[in-house]
CSV table of C-alpha atoms and ligand atoms in Angstrom, one decimal:
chain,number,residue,atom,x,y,z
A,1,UNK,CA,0.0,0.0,0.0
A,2,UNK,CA,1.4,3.5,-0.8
A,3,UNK,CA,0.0,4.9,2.5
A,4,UNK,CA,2.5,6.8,5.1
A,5,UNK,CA,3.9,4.2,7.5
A,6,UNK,CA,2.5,5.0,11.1
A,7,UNK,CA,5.6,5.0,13.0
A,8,UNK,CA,3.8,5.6,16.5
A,9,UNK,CA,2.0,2.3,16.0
A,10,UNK,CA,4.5,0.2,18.6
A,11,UNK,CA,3.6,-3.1,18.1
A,12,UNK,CA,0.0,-3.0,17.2
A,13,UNK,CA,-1.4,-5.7,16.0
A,14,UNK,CA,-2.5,-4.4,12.6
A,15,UNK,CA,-2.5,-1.5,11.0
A,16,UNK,CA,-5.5,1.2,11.4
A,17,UNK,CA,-8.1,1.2,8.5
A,18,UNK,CA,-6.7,3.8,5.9
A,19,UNK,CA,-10.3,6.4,6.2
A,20,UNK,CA,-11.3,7.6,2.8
A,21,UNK,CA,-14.4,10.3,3.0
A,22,UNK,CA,-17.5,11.5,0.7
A,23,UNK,CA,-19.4,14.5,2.0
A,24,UNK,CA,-23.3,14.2,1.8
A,25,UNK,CA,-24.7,17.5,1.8
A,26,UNK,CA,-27.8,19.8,1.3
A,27,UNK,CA,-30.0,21.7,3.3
A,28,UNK,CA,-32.3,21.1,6.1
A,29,UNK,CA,-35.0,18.7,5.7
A,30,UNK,CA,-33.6,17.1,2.2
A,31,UNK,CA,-32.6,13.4,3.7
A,32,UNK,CA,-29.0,14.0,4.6
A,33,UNK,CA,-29.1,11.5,7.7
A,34,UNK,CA,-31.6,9.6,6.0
A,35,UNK,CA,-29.3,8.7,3.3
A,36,UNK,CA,-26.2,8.4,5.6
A,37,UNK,CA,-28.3,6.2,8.3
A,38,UNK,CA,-29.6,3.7,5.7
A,39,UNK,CA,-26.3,2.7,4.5
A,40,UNK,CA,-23.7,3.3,7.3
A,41,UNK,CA,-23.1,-0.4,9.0
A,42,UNK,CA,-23.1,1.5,12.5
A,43,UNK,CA,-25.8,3.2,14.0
A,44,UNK,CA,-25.6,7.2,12.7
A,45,UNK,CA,-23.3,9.3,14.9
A,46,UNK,CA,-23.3,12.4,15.8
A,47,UNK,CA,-21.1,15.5,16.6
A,48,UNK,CA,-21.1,19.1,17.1
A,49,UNK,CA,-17.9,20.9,14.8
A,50,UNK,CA,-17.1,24.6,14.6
A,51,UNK,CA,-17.9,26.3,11.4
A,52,UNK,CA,-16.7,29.7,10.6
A,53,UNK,CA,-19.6,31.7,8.9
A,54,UNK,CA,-19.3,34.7,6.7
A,55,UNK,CA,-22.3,36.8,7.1
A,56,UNK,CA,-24.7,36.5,4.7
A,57,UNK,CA,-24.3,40.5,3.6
A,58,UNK,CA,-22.2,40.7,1.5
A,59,UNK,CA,-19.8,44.1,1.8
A,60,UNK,CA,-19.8,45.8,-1.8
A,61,UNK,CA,-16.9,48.0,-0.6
A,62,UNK,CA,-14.5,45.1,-0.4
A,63,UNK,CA,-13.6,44.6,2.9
A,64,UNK,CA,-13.5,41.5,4.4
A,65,UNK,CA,-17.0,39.9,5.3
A,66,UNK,CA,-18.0,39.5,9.1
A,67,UNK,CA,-16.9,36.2,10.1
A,68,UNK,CA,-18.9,34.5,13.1
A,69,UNK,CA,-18.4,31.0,13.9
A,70,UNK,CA,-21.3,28.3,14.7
A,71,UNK,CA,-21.6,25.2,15.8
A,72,UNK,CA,-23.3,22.8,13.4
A,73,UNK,CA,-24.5,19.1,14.4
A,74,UNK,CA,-22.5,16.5,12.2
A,75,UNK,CA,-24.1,13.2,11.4
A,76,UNK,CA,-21.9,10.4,9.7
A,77,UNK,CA,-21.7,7.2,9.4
A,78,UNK,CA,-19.1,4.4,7.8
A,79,UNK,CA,-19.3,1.5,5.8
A,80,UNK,CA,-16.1,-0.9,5.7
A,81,UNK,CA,-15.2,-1.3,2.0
A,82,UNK,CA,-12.2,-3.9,2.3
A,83,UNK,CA,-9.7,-5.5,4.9
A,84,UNK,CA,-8.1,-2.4,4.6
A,85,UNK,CA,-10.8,0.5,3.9
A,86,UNK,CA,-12.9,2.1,5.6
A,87,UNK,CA,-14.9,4.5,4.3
A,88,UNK,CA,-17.0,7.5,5.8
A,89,UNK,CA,-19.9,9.3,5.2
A,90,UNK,CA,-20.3,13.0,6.3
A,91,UNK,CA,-23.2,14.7,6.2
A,92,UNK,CA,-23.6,17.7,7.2
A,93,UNK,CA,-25.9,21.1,6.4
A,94,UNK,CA,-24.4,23.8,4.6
A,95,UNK,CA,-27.3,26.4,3.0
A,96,UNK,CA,-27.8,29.8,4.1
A,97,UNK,CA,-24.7,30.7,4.5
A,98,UNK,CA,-22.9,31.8,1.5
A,99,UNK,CA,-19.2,31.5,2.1
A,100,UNK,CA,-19.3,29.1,5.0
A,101,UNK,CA,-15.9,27.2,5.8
A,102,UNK,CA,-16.1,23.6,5.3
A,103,UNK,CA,-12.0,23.5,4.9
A,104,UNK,CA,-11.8,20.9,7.6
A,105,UNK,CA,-15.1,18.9,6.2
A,106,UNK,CA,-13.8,18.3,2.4
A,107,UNK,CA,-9.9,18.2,3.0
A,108,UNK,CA,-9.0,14.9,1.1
A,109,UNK,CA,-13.1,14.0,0.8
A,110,UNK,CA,-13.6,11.4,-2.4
A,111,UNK,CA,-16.2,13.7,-3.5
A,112,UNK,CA,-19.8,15.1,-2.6
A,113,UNK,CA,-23.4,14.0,-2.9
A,114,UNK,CA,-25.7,17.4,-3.0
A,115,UNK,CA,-29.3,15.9,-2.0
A,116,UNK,CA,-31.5,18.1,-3.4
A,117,UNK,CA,-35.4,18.4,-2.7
A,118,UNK,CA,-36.5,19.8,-5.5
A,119,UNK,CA,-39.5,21.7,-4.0
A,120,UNK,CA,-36.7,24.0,-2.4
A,121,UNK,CA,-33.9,23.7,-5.0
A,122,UNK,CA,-32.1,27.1,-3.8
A,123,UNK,CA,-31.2,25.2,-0.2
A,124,UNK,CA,-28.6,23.7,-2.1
A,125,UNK,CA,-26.9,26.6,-4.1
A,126,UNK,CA,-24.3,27.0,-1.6
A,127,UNK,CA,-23.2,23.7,-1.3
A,128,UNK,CA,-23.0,23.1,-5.5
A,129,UNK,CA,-20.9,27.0,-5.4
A,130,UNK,CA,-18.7,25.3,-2.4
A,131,UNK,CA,-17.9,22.1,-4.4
A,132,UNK,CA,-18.1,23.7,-7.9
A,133,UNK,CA,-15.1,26.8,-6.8
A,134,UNK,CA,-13.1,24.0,-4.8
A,135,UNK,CA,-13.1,20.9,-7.9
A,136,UNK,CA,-14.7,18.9,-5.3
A,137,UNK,CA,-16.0,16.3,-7.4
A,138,UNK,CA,-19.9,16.2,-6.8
A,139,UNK,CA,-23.4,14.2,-7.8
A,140,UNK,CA,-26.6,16.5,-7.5
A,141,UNK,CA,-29.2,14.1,-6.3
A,142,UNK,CA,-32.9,15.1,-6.2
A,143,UNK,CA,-34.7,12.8,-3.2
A,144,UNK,CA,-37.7,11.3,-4.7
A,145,UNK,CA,-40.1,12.5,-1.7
A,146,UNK,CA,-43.4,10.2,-1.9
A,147,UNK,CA,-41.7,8.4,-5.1
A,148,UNK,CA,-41.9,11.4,-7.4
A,149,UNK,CA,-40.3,14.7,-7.9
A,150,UNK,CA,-41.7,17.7,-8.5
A,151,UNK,CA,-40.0,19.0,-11.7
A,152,UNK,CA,-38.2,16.7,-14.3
A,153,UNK,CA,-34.1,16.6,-13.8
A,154,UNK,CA,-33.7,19.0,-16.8
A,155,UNK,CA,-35.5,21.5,-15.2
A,156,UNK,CA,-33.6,21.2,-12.1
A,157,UNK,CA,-30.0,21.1,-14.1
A,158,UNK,CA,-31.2,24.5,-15.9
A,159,UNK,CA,-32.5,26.0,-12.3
A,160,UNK,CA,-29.1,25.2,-10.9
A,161,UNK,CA,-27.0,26.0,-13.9
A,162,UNK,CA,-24.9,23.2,-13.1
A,163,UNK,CA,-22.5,22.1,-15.9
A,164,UNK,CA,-23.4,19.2,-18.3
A,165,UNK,CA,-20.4,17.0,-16.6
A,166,UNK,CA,-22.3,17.1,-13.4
A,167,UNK,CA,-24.4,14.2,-13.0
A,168,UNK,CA,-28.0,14.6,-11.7
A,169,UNK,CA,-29.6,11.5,-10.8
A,170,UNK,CA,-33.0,11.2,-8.5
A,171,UNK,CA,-32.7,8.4,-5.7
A,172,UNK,CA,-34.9,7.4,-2.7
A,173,UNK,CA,-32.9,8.3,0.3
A,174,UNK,CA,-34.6,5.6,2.6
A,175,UNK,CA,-33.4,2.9,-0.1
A,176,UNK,CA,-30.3,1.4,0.8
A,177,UNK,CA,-29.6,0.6,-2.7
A,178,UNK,CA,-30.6,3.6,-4.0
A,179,UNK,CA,-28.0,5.3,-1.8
A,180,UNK,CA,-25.7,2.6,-3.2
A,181,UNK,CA,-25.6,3.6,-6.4
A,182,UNK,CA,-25.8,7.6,-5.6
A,183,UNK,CA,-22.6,6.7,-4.0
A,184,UNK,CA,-21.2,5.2,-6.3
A,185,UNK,CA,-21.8,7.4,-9.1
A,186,UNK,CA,-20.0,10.0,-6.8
A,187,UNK,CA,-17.1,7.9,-6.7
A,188,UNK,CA,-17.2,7.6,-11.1
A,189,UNK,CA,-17.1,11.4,-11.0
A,190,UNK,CA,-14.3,11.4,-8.7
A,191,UNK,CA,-12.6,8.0,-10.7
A,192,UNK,CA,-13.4,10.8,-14.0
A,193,UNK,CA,-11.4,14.0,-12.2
A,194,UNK,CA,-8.3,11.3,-11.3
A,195,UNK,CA,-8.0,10.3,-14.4
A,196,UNK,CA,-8.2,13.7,-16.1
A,197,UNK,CA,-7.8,16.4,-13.5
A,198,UNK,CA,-9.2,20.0,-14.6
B,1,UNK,CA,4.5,12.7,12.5
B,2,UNK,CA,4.1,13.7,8.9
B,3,UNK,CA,1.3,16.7,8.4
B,4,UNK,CA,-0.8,15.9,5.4
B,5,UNK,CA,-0.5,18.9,3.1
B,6,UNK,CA,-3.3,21.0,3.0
B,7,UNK,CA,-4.8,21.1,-0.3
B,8,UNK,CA,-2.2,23.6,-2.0
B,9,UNK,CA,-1.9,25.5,-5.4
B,10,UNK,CA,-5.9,25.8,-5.4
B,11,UNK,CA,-6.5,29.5,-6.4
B,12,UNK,CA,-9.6,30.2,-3.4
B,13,UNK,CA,-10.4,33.4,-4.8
B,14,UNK,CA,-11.1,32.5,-8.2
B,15,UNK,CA,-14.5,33.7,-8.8
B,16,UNK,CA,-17.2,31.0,-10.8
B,17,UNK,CA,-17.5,31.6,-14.3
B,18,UNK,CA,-20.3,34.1,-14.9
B,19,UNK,CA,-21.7,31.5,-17.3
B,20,UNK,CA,-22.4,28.5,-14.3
B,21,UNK,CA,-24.0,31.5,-12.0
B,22,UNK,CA,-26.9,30.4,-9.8
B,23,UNK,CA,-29.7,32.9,-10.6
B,24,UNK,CA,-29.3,34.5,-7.0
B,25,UNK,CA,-25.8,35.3,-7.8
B,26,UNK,CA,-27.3,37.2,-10.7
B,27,UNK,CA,-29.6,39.9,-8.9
B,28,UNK,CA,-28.7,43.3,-9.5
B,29,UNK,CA,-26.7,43.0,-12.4
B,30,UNK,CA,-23.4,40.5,-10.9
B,31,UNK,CA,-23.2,41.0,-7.5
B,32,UNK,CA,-19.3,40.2,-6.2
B,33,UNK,CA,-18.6,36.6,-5.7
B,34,UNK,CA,-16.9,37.0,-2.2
B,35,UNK,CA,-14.1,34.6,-2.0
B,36,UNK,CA,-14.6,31.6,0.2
B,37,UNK,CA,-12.8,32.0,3.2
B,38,UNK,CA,-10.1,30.2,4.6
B,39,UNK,CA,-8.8,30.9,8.0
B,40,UNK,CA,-5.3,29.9,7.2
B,41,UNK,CA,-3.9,32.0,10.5
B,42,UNK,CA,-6.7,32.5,12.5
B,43,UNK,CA,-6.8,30.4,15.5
B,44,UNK,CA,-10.0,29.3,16.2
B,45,UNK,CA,-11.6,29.3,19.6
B,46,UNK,CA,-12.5,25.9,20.0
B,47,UNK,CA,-8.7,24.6,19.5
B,48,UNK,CA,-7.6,26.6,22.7
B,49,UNK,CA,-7.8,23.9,25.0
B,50,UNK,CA,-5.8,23.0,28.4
B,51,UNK,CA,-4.2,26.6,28.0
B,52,UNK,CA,-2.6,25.4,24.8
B,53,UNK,CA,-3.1,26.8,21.4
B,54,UNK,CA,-2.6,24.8,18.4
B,55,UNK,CA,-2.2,25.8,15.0
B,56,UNK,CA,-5.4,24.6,12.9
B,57,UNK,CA,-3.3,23.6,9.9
B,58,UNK,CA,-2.1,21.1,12.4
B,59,UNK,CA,-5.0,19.8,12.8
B,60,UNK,CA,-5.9,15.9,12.3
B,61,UNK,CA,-8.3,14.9,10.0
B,62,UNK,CA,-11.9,14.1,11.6
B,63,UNK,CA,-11.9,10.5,9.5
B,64,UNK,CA,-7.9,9.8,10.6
B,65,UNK,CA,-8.3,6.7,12.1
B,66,UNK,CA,-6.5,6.6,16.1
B,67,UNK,CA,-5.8,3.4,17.7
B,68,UNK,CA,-5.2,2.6,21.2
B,69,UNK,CA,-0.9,1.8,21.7
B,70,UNK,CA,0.3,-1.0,23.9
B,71,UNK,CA,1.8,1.7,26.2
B,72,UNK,CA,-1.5,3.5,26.2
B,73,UNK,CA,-3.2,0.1,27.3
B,74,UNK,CA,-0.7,-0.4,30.2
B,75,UNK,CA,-0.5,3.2,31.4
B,76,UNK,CA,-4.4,3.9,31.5
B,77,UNK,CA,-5.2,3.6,34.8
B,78,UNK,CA,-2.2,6.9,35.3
B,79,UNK,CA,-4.2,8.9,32.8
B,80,UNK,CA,-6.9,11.4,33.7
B,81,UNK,CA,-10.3,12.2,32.7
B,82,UNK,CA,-11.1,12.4,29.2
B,83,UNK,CA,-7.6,11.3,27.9
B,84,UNK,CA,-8.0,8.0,29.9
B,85,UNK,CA,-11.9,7.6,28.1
B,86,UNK,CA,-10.4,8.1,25.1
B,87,UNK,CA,-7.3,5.3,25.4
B,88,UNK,CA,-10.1,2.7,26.5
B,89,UNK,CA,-12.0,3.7,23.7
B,90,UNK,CA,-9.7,3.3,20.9
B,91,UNK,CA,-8.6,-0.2,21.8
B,92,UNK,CA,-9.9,-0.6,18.0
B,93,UNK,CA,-9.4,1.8,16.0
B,94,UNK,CA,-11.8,4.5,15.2
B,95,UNK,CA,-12.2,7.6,13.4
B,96,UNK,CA,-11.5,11.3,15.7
B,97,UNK,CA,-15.2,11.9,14.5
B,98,UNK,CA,-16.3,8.6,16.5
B,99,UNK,CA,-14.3,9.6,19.6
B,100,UNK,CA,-15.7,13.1,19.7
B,101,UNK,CA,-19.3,11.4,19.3
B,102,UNK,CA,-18.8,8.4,21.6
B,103,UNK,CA,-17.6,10.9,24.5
B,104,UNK,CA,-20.3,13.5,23.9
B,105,UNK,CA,-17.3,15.7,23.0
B,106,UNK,CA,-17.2,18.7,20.5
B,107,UNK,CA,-15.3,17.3,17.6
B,108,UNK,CA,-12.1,20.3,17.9
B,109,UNK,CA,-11.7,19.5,21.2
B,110,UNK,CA,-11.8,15.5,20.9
B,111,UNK,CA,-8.8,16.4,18.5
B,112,UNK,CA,-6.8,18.3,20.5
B,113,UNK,CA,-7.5,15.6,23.1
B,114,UNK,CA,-6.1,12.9,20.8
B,115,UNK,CA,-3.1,14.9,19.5
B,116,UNK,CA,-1.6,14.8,23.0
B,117,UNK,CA,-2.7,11.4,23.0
B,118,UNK,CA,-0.6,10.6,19.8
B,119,UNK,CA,2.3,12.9,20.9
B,120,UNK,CA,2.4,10.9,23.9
B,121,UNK,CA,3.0,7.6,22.5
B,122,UNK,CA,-0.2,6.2,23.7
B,123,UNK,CA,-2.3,6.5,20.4
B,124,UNK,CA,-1.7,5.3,17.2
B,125,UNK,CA,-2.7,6.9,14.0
B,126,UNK,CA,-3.4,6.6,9.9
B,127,UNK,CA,-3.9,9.7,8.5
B,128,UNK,CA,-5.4,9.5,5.0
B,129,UNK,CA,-3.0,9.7,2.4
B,130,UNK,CA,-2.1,13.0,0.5
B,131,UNK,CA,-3.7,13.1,-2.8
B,132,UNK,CA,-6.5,10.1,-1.8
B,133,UNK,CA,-8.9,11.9,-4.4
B,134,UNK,CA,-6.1,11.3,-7.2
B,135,UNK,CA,-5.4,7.7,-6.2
B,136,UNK,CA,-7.8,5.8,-9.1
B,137,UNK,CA,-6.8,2.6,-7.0
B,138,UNK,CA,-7.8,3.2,-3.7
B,139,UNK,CA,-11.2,5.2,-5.6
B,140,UNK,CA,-11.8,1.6,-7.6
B,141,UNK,CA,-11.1,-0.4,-4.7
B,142,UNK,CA,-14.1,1.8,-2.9
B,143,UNK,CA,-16.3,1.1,-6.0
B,144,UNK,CA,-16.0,-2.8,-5.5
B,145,UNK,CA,-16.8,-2.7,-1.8
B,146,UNK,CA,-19.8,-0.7,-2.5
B,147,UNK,CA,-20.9,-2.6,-5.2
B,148,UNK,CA,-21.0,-5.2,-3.0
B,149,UNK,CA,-23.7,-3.5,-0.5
B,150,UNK,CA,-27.3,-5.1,-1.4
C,201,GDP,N1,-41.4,10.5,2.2
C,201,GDP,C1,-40.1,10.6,2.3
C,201,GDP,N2,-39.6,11.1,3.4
C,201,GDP,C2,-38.2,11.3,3.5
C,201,GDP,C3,-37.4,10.9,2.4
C,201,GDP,N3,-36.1,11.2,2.8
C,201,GDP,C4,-36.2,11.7,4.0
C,201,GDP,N4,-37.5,11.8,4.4
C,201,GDP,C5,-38.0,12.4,5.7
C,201,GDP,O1,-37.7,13.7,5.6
C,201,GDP,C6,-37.3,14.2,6.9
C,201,GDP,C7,-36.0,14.9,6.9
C,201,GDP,O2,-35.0,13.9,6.5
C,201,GDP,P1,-33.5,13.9,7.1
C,201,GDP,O3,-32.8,12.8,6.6
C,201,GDP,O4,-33.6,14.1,8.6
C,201,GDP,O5,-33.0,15.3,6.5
C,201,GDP,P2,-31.7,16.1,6.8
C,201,GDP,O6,-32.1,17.3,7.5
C,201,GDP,O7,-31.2,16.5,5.4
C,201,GDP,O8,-30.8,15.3,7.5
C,201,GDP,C8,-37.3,13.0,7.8
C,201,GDP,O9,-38.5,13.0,8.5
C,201,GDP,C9,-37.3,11.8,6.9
C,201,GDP,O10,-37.9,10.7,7.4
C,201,GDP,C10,-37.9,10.3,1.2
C,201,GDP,O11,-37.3,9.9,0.3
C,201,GDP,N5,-39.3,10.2,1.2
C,202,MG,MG1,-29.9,15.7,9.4
């Protein structure tokens, strides 16, 4: 394995799982801890992280937005892909705010899946700027509330303006196998941007 | 211990091409994309625990995986509080994330807790590797395992 050697490990048995990371994000309501809670093969988790918030005014005269810094409510969960894998699922909230810091969040994250609900499509437009500015590979997926959605996908790629090279797929958050493949078309985007990075 | 470098040569203040612009960044005829922030100096509040300040650059990753050191097993009992929690806790390992969460602790302080832990000897830890989003492999090997979930 091409991983860094952990040097502090003494004479553990074997080595720690190496954590790989995809983000699930969205706003409130859209069946982030749905998603992550169907498919995680521990029971959801939670924890409270800082986040540093820039105001939503923005200052026209160029100086430096107010920063303020919240405490948000993390839930993840993680699924064990191998003997040496272990991957984790993130999700976390991140509309509102335009600007928020999610630095510490994404650093090294696989890629994104932005759950959508398509009755309130602008509760994701922060987290598609966020992963769009940052080449954070990302998946737009539109929860199929009550099995249908509200406006066909087109409609929803034009309202977002999202590029044609970003998949937008509909799933059923409360289907493990739904998740499945949401997750896994994540990972084909983020396969795409390693084998030809922007 | 080797710091994972923070995702470099990204230009943050590149604003989004004005043709991929959310209608609400539209209003009033292109209002200024402010840059995303990053507190690259700033020291956050939360990290300033025990009367110690740490960079947050330094900081561990919330999936890095810490595992519980044979001299952490054997010198538990000596350790207080929180640190001691946290040594019987990672006798497999687990992410920082599940520490914070398993203690009820706020996720920068269950890494500052676990840094000392490391530094002391009595945790050990995998960090995920530098340039894991590049790595087709390890992204492959993650498609086969999930492919696997029914
Ligand atoms: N009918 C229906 N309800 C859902 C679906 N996904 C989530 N929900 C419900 O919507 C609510 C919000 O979901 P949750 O996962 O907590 O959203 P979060 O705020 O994004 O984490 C919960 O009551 C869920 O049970 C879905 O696909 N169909
Ligand atoms: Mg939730």
């Amino acid at each position: 394995m091409d991983s860094k050697p952990s040097d502090e490990a003494g004479e553990l048995a074997g080595k720690p799982p190496l954590p790989v990371k995809i983000v699930v994000a969205g706003g409130f309501g859209v069946g982030k801890t749905t998603t992550v809670s169907v498919i995680s093969e521990i029971p959801l988790l939670t924890t409270e992280a800082a986040m540093t918030e820039v105001a939503a005014e923005i200052d026209r005269t160029g100086h430096v937005p107010q920063k303020t810094t919240t405490t948000v409510a993390l839930d993840f969960g993680c699924i064990t892909i191998d003997e040496e894998i272990k991957l984790y699922l993130f999700g976390t909230p991140g509309q509102d705010r335009f600007g928020f810091m999610w630095q510490d969040l994404t650093q090294g994250a696989l890629g994104a899946l932005v759950i959508v609900d398509t009755r309130r499509l602008e509760d994701c437009y922060a987290a598609v700027d966020y992963f769009e500015h940052h080449d954070i590979p990302f998946v737009v997926a539109a929860n199929r509330f009550h099995g249908k959605l509200e406006h066909h996908l087109e409609d929803v790629r034009w309202a977002l303006a999202v590029s044609e090279e970003t998949p937008l797929i509909s799933f059923d958050a409360r289907q493990r196998r739904s998740v499945r493949d949401a997750l896994l078309s994540v990972l084909h985007m983020s396969l795409a941007r390693a084998e030809y990075p922007r | 211990m080797a710091l994972s470098a923070m995702a470099g040569g990204e230009d943050w203040r590149q604003p989004p091409d004005p043709g991929l612009t959310r209608p609400y960044l539209d209003e009033a005829g292109g209002v200024d994309v402010p840059p995303p922030v990053r507190e690259a100096s700033g020291v956050r509040p939360y990290l300033l625990t025990g009367g110690r300040v740490r960079p947050a650059d330094a900081s561990l990753e919330i999936e890095a995986q810490v595992q519980t050191t044979p001299a952490g097993h054997s010198d538990a009992d000596r350790l207080m509080f929180e640190h001691r929690d946290i040594v019987v806790l990672c006798a497999q390992p687990i992410s920082i994330a599940e520490v914070a969460a398993r203690l009820g602790l706020h996720l920068g302080v269950a890494r500052v807790l676990v840094s000392d832990l490391i530094e002391a000897g009595y945790l050990a830890v995998r960090r995920p590797d530098v340039g894991l989003p590049q790595n087709k492999k390890i992204i492959e090997r993650v498609i086969r395992g999930l492919q696997a979930i029914r």
